[in-house]
XYZ file of C-alpha atoms in Angstrom:
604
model
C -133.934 113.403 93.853
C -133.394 111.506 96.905
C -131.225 108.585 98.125
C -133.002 105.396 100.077
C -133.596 106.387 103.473
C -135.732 104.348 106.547
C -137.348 107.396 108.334
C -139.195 107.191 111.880
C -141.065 109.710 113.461
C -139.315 111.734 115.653
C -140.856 114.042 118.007
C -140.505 117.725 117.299
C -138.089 119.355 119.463
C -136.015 116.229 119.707
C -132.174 116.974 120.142
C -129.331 114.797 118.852
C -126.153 116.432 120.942
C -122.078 116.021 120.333
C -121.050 112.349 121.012
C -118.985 113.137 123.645
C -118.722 115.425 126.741
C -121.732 118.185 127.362
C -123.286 119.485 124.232
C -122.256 122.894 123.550
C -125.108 123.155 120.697
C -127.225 120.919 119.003
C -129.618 120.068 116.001
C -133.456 119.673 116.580
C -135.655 118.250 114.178
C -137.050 120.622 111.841
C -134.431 123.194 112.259
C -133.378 125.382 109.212
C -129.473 125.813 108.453
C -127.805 127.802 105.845
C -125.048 125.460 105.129
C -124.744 121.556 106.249
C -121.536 120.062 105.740
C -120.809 116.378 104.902
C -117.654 115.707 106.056
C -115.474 116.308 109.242
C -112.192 116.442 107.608
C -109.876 119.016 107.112
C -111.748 120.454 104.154
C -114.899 119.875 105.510
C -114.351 121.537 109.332
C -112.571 124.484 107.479
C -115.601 125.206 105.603
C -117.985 125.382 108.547
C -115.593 127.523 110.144
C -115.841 129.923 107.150
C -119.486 129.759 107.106
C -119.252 130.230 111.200
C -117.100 133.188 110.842
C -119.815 134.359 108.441
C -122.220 134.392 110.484
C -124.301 131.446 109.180
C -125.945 128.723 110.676
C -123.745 126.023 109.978
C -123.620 122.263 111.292
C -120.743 119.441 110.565
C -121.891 115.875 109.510
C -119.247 113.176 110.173
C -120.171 109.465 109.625
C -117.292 107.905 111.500
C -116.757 108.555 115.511
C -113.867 111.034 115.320
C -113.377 114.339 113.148
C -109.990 114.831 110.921
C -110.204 112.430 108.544
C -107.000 111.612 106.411
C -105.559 115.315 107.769
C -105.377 114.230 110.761
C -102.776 111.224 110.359
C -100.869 113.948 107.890
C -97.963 116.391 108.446
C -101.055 119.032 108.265
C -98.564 120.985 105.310
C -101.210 123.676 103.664
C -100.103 125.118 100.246
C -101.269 128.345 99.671
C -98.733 131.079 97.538
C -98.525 134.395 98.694
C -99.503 135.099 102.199
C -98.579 136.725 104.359
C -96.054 133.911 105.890
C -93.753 133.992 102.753
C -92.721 137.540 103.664
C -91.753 136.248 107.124
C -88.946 133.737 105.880
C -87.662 135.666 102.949
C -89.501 134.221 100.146
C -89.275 136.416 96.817
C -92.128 135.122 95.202
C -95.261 136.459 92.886
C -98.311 135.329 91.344
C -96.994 135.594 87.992
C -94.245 133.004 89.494
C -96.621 130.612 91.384
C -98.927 130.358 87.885
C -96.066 129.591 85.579
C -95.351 126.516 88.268
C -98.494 125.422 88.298
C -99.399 126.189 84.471
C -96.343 123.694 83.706
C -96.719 121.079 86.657
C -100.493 120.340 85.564
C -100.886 121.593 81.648
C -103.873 120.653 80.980
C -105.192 118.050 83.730
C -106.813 120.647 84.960
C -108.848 124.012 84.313
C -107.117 127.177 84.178
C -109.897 128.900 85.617
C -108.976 126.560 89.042
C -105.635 127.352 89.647
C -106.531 131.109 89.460
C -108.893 131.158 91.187
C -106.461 129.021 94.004
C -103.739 131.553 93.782
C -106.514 134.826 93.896
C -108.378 133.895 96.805
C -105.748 131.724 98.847
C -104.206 134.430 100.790
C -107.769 136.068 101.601
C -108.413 132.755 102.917
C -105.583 132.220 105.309
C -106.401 135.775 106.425
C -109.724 135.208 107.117
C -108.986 131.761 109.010
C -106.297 133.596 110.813
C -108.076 136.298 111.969
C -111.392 134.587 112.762
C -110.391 131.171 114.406
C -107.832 129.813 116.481
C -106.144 128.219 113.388
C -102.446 129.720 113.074
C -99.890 128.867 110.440
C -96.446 129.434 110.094
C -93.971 129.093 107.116
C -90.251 127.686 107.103
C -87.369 128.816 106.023
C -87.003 125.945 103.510
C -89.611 123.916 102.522
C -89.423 123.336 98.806
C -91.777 122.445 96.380
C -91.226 119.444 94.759
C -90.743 119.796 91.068
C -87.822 122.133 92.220
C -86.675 121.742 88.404
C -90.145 123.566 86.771
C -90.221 126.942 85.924
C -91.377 128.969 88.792
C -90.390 126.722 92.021
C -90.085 128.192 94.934
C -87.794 126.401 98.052
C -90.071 128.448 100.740
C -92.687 130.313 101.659
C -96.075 128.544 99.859
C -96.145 125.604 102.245
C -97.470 126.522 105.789
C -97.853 124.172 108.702
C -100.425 124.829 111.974
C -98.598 125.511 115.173
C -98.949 123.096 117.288
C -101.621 122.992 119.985
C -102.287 122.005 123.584
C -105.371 119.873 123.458
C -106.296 120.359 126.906
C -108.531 123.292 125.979
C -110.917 120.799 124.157
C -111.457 119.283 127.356
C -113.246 115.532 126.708
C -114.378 117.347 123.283
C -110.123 116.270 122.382
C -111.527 112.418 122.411
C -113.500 113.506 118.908
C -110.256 114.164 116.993
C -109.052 111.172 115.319
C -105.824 110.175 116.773
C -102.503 109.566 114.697
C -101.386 107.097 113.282
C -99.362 105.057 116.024
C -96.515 104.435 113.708
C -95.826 107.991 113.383
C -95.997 108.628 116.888
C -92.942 108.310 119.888
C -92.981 106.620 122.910
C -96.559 104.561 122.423
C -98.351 107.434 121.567
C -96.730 110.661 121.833
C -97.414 112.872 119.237
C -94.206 114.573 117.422
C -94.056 117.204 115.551
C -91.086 118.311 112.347
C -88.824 119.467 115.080
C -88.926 116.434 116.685
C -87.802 114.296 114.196
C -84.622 115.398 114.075
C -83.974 114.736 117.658
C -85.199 111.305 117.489
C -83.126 110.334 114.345
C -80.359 111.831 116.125
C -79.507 114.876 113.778
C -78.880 116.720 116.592
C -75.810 116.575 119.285
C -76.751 114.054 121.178
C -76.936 115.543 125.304
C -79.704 118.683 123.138
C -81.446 115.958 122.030
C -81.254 113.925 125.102
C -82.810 117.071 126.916
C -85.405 117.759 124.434
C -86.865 114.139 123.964
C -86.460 113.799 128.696
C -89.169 117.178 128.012
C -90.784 115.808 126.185
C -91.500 112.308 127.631
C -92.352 113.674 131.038
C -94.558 116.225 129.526
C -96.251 113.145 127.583
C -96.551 111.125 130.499
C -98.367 114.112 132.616
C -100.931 114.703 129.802
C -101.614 110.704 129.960
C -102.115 110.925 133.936
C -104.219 113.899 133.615
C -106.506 113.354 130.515
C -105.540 109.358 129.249
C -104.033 110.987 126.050
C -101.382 112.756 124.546
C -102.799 116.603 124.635
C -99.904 118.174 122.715
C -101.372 117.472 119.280
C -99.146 118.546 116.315
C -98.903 118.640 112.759
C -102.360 117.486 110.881
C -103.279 116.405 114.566
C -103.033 120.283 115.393
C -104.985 121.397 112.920
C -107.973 119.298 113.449
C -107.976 120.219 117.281
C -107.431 123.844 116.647
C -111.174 123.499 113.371
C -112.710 121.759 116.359
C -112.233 124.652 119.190
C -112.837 127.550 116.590
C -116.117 126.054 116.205
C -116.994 124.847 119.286
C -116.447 128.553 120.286
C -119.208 129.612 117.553
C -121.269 127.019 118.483
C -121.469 124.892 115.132
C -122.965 121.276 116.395
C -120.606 118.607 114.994
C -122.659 115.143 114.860
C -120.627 112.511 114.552
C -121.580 108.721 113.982
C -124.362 110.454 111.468
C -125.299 110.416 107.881
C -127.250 112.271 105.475
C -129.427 109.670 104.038
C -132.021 111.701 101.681
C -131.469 114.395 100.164
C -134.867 116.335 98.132
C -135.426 119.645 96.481
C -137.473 121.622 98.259
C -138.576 124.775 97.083
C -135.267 126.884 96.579
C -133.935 124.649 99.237
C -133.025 121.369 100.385
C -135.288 118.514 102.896
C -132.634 116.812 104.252
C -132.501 113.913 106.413
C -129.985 112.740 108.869
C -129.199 109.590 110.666
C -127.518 109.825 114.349
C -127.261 106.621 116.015
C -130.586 105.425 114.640
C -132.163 108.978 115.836
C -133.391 110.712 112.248
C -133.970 114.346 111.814
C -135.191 116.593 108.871
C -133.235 119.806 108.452
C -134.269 122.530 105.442
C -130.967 123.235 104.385
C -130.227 126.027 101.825
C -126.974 125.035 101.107
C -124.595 121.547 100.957
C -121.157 121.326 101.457
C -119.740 118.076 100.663
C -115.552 117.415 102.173
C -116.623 113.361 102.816
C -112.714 112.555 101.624
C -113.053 110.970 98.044
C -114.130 107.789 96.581
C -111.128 105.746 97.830
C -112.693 103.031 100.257
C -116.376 102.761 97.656
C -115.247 99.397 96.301
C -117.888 99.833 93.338
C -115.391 102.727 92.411
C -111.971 101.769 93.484
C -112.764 98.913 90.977
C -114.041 101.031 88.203
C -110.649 103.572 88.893
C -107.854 101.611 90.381
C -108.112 98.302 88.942
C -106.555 95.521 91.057
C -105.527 98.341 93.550
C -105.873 96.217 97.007
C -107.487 98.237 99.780
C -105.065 97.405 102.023
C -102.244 99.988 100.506
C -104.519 102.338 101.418
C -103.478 104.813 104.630
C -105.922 106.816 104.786
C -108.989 107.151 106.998
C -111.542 105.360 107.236
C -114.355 107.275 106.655
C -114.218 108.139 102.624
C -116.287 104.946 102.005
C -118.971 107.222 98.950
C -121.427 106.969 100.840
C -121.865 110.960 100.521
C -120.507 110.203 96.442
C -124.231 108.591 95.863
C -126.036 111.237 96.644
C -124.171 113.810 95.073
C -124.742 111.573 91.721
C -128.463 111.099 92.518
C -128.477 115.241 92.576
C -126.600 115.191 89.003
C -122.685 115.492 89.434
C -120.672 114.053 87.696
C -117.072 112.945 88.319
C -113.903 114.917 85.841
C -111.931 112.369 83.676
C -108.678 114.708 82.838
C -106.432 113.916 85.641
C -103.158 112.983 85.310
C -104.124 110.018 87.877
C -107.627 109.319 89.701
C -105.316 109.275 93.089
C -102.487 110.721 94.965
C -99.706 107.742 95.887
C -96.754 107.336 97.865
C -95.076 104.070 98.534
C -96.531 101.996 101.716
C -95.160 99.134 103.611
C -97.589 97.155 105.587
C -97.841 95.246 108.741
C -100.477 93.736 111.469
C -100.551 95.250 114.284
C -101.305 93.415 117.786
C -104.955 94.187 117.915
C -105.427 92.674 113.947
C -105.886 95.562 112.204
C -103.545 96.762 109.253
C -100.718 99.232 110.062
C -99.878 101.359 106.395
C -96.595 103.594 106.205
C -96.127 105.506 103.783
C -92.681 105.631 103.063
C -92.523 109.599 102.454
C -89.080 111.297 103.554
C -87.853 108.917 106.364
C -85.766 106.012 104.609
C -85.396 106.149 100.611
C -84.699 109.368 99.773
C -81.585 108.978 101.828
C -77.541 107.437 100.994
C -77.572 103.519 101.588
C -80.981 103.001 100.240
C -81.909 101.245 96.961
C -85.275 99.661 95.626
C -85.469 96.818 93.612
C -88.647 94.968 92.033
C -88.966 91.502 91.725
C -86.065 90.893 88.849
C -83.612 92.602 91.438
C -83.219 95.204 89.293
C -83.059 99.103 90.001
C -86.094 101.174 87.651
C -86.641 105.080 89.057
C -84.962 107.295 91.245
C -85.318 106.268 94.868
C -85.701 110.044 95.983
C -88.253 111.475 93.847
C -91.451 112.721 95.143
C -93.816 110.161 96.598
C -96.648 110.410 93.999
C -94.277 110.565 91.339
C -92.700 106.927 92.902
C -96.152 105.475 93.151
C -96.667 106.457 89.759
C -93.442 105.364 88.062
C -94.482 101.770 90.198
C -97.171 101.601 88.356
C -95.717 102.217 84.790
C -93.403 99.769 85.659
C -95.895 97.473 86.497
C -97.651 98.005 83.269
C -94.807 97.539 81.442
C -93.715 94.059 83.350
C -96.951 92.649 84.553
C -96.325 92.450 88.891
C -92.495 93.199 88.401
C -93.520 96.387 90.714
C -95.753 94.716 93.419
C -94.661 94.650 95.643
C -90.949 96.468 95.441
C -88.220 95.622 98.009
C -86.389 99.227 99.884
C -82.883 97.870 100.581
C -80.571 98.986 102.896
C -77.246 97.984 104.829
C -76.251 98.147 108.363
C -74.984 101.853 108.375
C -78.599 102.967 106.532
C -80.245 100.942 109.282
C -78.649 102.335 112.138
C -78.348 106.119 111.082
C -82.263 106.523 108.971
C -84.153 103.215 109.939
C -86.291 101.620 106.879
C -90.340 101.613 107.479
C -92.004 101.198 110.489
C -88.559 100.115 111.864
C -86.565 103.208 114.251
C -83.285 104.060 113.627
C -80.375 103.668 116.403
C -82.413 100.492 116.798
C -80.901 97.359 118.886
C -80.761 93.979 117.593
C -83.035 92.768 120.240
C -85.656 95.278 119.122
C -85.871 94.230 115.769
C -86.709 90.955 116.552
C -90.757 91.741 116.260
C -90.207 92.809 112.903
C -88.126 90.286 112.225
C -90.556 87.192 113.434
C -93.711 88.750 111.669
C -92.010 89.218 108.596
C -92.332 92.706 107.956
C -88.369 93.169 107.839
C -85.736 91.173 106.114
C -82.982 90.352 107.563
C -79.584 88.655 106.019
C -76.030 88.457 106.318
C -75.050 88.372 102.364
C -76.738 90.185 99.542
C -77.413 86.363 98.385
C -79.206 85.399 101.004
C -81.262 88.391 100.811
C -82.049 87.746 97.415
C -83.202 84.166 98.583
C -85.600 85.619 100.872
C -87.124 88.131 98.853
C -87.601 85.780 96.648
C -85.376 87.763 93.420
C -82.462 86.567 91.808
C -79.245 86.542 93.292
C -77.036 87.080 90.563
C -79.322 90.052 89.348
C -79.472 91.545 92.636
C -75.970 91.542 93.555
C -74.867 93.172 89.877
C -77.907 95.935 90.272
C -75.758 96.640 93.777
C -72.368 96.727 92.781
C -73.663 98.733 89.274
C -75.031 101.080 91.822
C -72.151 101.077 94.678
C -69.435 102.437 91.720
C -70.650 105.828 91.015
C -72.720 105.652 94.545
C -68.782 105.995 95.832
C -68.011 109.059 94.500
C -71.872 110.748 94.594
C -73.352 110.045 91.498
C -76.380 108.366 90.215
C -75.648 108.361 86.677
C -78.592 105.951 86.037
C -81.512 107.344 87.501
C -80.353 111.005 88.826
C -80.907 110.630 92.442
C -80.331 114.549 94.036
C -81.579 116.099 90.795
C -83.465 118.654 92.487
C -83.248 120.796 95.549
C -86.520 119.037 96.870
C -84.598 115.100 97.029
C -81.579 117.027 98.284
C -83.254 118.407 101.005
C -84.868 115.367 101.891
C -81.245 113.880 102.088
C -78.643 113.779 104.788
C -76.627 116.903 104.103
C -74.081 114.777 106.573
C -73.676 111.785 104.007
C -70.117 110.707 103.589
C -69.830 111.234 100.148
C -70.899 114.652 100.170
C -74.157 113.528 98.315
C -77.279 114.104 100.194
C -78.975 110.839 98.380
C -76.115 108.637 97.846
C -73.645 106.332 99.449
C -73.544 102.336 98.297
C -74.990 99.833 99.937
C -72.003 97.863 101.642
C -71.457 96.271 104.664
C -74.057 93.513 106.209
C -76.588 93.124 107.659
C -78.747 93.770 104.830
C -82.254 94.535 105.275
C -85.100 95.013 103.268
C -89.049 95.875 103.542
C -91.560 95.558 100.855
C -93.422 98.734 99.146
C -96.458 98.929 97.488
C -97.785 101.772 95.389
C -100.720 103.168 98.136
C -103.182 105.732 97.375
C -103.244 108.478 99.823
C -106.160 110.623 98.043
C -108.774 110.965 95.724
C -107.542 113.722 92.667
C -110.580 112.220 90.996
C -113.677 113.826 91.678
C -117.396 116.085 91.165
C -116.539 118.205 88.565
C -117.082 122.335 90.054
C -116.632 125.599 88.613
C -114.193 127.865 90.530
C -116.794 128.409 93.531
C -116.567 124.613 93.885
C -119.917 124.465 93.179
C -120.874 121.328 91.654
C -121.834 121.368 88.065
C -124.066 119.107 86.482
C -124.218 117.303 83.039
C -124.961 120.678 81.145
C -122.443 122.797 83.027
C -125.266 124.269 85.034
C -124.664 124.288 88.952
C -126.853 122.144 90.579
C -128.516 124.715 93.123
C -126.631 125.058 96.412
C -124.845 122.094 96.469
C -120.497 122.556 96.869
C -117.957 119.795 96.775
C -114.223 120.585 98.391
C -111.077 118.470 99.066
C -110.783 115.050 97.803
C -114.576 115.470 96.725
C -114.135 117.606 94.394
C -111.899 116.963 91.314
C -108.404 118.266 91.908
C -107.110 121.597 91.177
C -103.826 120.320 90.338
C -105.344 117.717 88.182
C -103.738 114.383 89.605
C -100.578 116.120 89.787
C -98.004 117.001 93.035
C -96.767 119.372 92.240
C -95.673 120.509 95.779
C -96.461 119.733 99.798
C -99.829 120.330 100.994
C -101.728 120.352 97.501
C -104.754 118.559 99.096
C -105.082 120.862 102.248
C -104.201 123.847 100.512
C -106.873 123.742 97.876
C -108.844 122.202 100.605
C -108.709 125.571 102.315
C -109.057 127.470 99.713
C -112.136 126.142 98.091
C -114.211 125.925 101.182
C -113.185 129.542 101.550
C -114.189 130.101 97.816
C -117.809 128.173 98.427
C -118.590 130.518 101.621
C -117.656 133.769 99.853
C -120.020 132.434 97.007
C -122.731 132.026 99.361
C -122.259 135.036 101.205
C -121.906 136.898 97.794
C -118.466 138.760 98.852
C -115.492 138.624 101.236
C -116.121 137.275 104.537
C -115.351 139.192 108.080
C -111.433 139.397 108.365
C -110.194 139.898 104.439
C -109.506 143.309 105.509
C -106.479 141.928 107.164
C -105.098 141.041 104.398
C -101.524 142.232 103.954
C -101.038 142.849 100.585
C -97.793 140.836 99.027
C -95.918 142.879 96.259
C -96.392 141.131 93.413
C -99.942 139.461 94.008
């Protein structure tokens, strides 16, 4: 089958190069590759580098003008049990340990069959991408999972994180990766990494962290002279640049601003043709990799999935429009139904930025997991536990909201002068003067008021109801209790406390003193965990089971491995990984070049 497509004739011979900088390889018309992949994300750029490292002729399709996708705006976190990292912090884990954790975090949202083959194959593919790219991860000492309370957990070792990278090396080839997200950035635009963060929210003594962020900022401000950007790229950032050189070094072309537009059996392979700029080519292709992101910016089906879900909660990229989801339909996939939820969530705030376009934060570890924070919906009433895991809030939103139609929608993330000051709320800094929350004051993006009444009369909930939820709350909140909704239940919302809280609780401390402030949340989706249905090759399967020839969906394309659940950090990039490592080795028939590093870990 075939999707609509507008062909001209293009010469033989005729060569569409990078987008930017000097082409370091290219497609021509009429060229034969073994694998084409659909998607410059992080799932999508790993598995070219797999097929790269495998010695096949590979090329990267990416509609928008940068690579990274969603993984680039992220923390970059990549869960994957059992390497060779956990060994290196002191994690006592097994296999037998990291399936009972998943077997009771996702029942049955999801195939067993998955998950196996997720924990088998994951630390052959870290090894390989180790050992064959200039992707490096490393582990921390503590870095929990989030369901701390299932069988299983583990508080270190399965989440790694890419070390952070000096751009430079990319040369103008750094202008393809997408940048972050400016709210998540220091300075107007210098990228931070986990380390960082403490420094700037002032968890450190404060001449270290005067030193560190002085570094820092000159270092930032010489990169800027010398290339007009930031090159010390970090977290998901890091990882993008660091898919980007490995295959620039193997010369993979990456289009980007291109499209597959048809797609036709042909023979045991595939005609395929792509749109660059207007410029269309026809490849024979014996094998597609789809990593396009998921279905979440295809209105026809956000509609049909998440119902009344406005686009703007959305902070991811903008590239997962399904425009690749069409064709994989017109080929015979079909999307899984079982998942706990068709989307990952986390609570957002929004806000317009100068140029007009949409800032969304999503409100992961920063503000409301710590003391002085509350959330109230629209009654002024308290209904989950402030510092449970970000899918699991976006989730209980919506329940909520199901339950009392647009009680949820938005919520309001309260805090008092002492949570402003020491965590910030949002978008908004901590340590923050007066004077400089005047912007977020005037465009209405923070709330502002000297009684709990007067905040009530601005967020439009009433003031009697708001000011008994906050002295119901401030009692036990006094001595470091929750006894209402359990906040610190787990060593995952401890951690992502303040161990230095004055009541001793990590999570807890009322909300007292004015100013108040407030800042509305929404539930945002931040993936797809609906998807093409794939055996555990992530091949995609069609109506009757059978695979579909040659055609392999990973990432947010492909229907999730945990099954809608979140089980921990990194279950998108992780399986991400993993399954474009899992597709290769398919194609390849066996390991690829660099398993035989693999350090064995007792117990796997």
């Amino acid at each position: 089958m075939s999707t609509a497509s507008t062909r001209r004739d293009v010469p033989a011979g005729t060569s569409i190069p990078y987008a930017s900088g000097e082409p370091a390889a290219a497609l021509r018309d009429g060229d034969t590759l073994d694998v084409l992949v659909v998607g410059g994300g992080g799932a999508g750029l790993s598995a070219a580098v797999f097929a790269a490292i495998a010695g096949l002729r590979t090329a990267v399709i990416e509609r928008t003008e940068y690579v990274g996708g969603t993984t680039a705006y992220t923390a970059g976190t990549t869960w994957v049990p059992g390497t060779r990292h956990a060994a290196g912090v002191g994690a006592q884990d097994s296999k037998a340990e990291a399936r009972r954790f998943l077997d009771a975090a996702i029942g049955a949202h999801a195939p067993t069959d998955l998950r196996e083959a997720l924990l088998d194959l994951g630390p052959e593919a870290v090894a390989v991408m180790e050992a064959g790219s200039k992707v490096d991860y490393v582990a921390r000492p503590l870095h929990p999972d989030y369901l701390t309370q299932l069988p299983g957990a583990r508080l270190a070792g399965r989440a790694l994180e890419p070390l952070t990278f000096d751009g430079a090396v990319l040369g103008d080839r750094l202008a393809l990766v997408r940048p972050p997200l400016p709210e998540f950035t220091a300075f107007n635009g210098m990228s931070i990494e986990r380390d960082d963060i403490g420094h700037l929210a002032g968890a450190h003594p404060t001449e270290e962290s005067r030193r560190h962020l002085l570094a820092l900022r000159r270092n930032y401000r010489d990169a800027v002279r010398e290339h007009g950007c930031d090159a010390r790229r970090t977290m998901g950032n890091a990882l993008i640049a660091r898919l980007l050189h490995s295959l620039d070094e193997a010369g993979v072309p990456v289009l980007t601003r291109s499209e597959v537009t048809s797609v036709e059996r042909d023979g045991d392979a595939w005609s395929v043709v792509v749109n660059e700029d207007g410029v269309e080519l026809t490849l024979t292709v014996s094998h597609l990799i789809f990593g396009s992101g998921g279905f979440n910016r295809d209105p026809r089906r956000r509609a049909a999935l998440l119902p009344g879900h406005s686009m703007q909660w959305c902070p991811g990229a903008p590239g997962h429009t399904g425009q690749a989801h069409g064709i994989i339909d017109a080929l015979g996939g079909r999307y899984g139904t079982a998942a706990f939820s068709h989307t990952f969530y986390a609570p957002v705030s929004t806000r317009r930025r100068a140029d007009g376009s949409w800032a969304v934060f999503p409100h992961f570890v920063m503000d409301r997991a710590k003391p002085h924070m509350i959330v109230v919906d629209q009654n002024g009433h308290r209904y989950l536990n402030e510092a449970t895991s970000y899918h699991l809030f976006g989730n209980q939103m919506l329940m909520h909201d199901h339950e009392d139609p647009g009680a949820a929608t938005p919520s309001f993330l309260i805090t008092d002068a002492t949570g402003m000051r020491k965590y910030g709320l949002g978008m908004v800094r901590p340590f923050q003067r007066e004077r400089q929350l005047r912007e977020y004051l005037e465009d209405g993006y923070l709330v502002r008021a000297d009684s709990l009444e007067d905040l009530a009369d601005q967020l439009g909930v009433p003031a009697g109801a708001l000011r008994e939820t906050v002295e119901r709350s401030n009692g036990p909140a006094a001595r470091g209790e929750d006894p209402d909704f359990h906040r610190g239940m787990n060593e995952y919302q401890r951690f992502n406390g303040d161990p230095a809280s004055e009541t001793g609780a990590p999570n807890i401390a009322p909300v007292e003193g004015a100013p108040y402030f407030a800042v509305r949340i929404y539930p945002g989706d931040i993936g797809a965990a609906t998807g093409f249905v794939t055996d555990a090759a992530a091949a995609v399967l069609g109506p009757d089971g059978e695979r579909l020839g040659g055609v392999f969906a990973v990432g947010n394309d492909m229907q999730s491995v945990m099954g809608g659940t979140y089980p921990a950090p990194g279950i998108t990039i992780g399986p991400g990984l993993v399954f474009a490592y899992a597709a290769v080795r398919d194609i390849i028939g066996g390991p690829l070049p660099g398993a035989e590093t693999l350090v064995p870990t007792p117990g796997w």
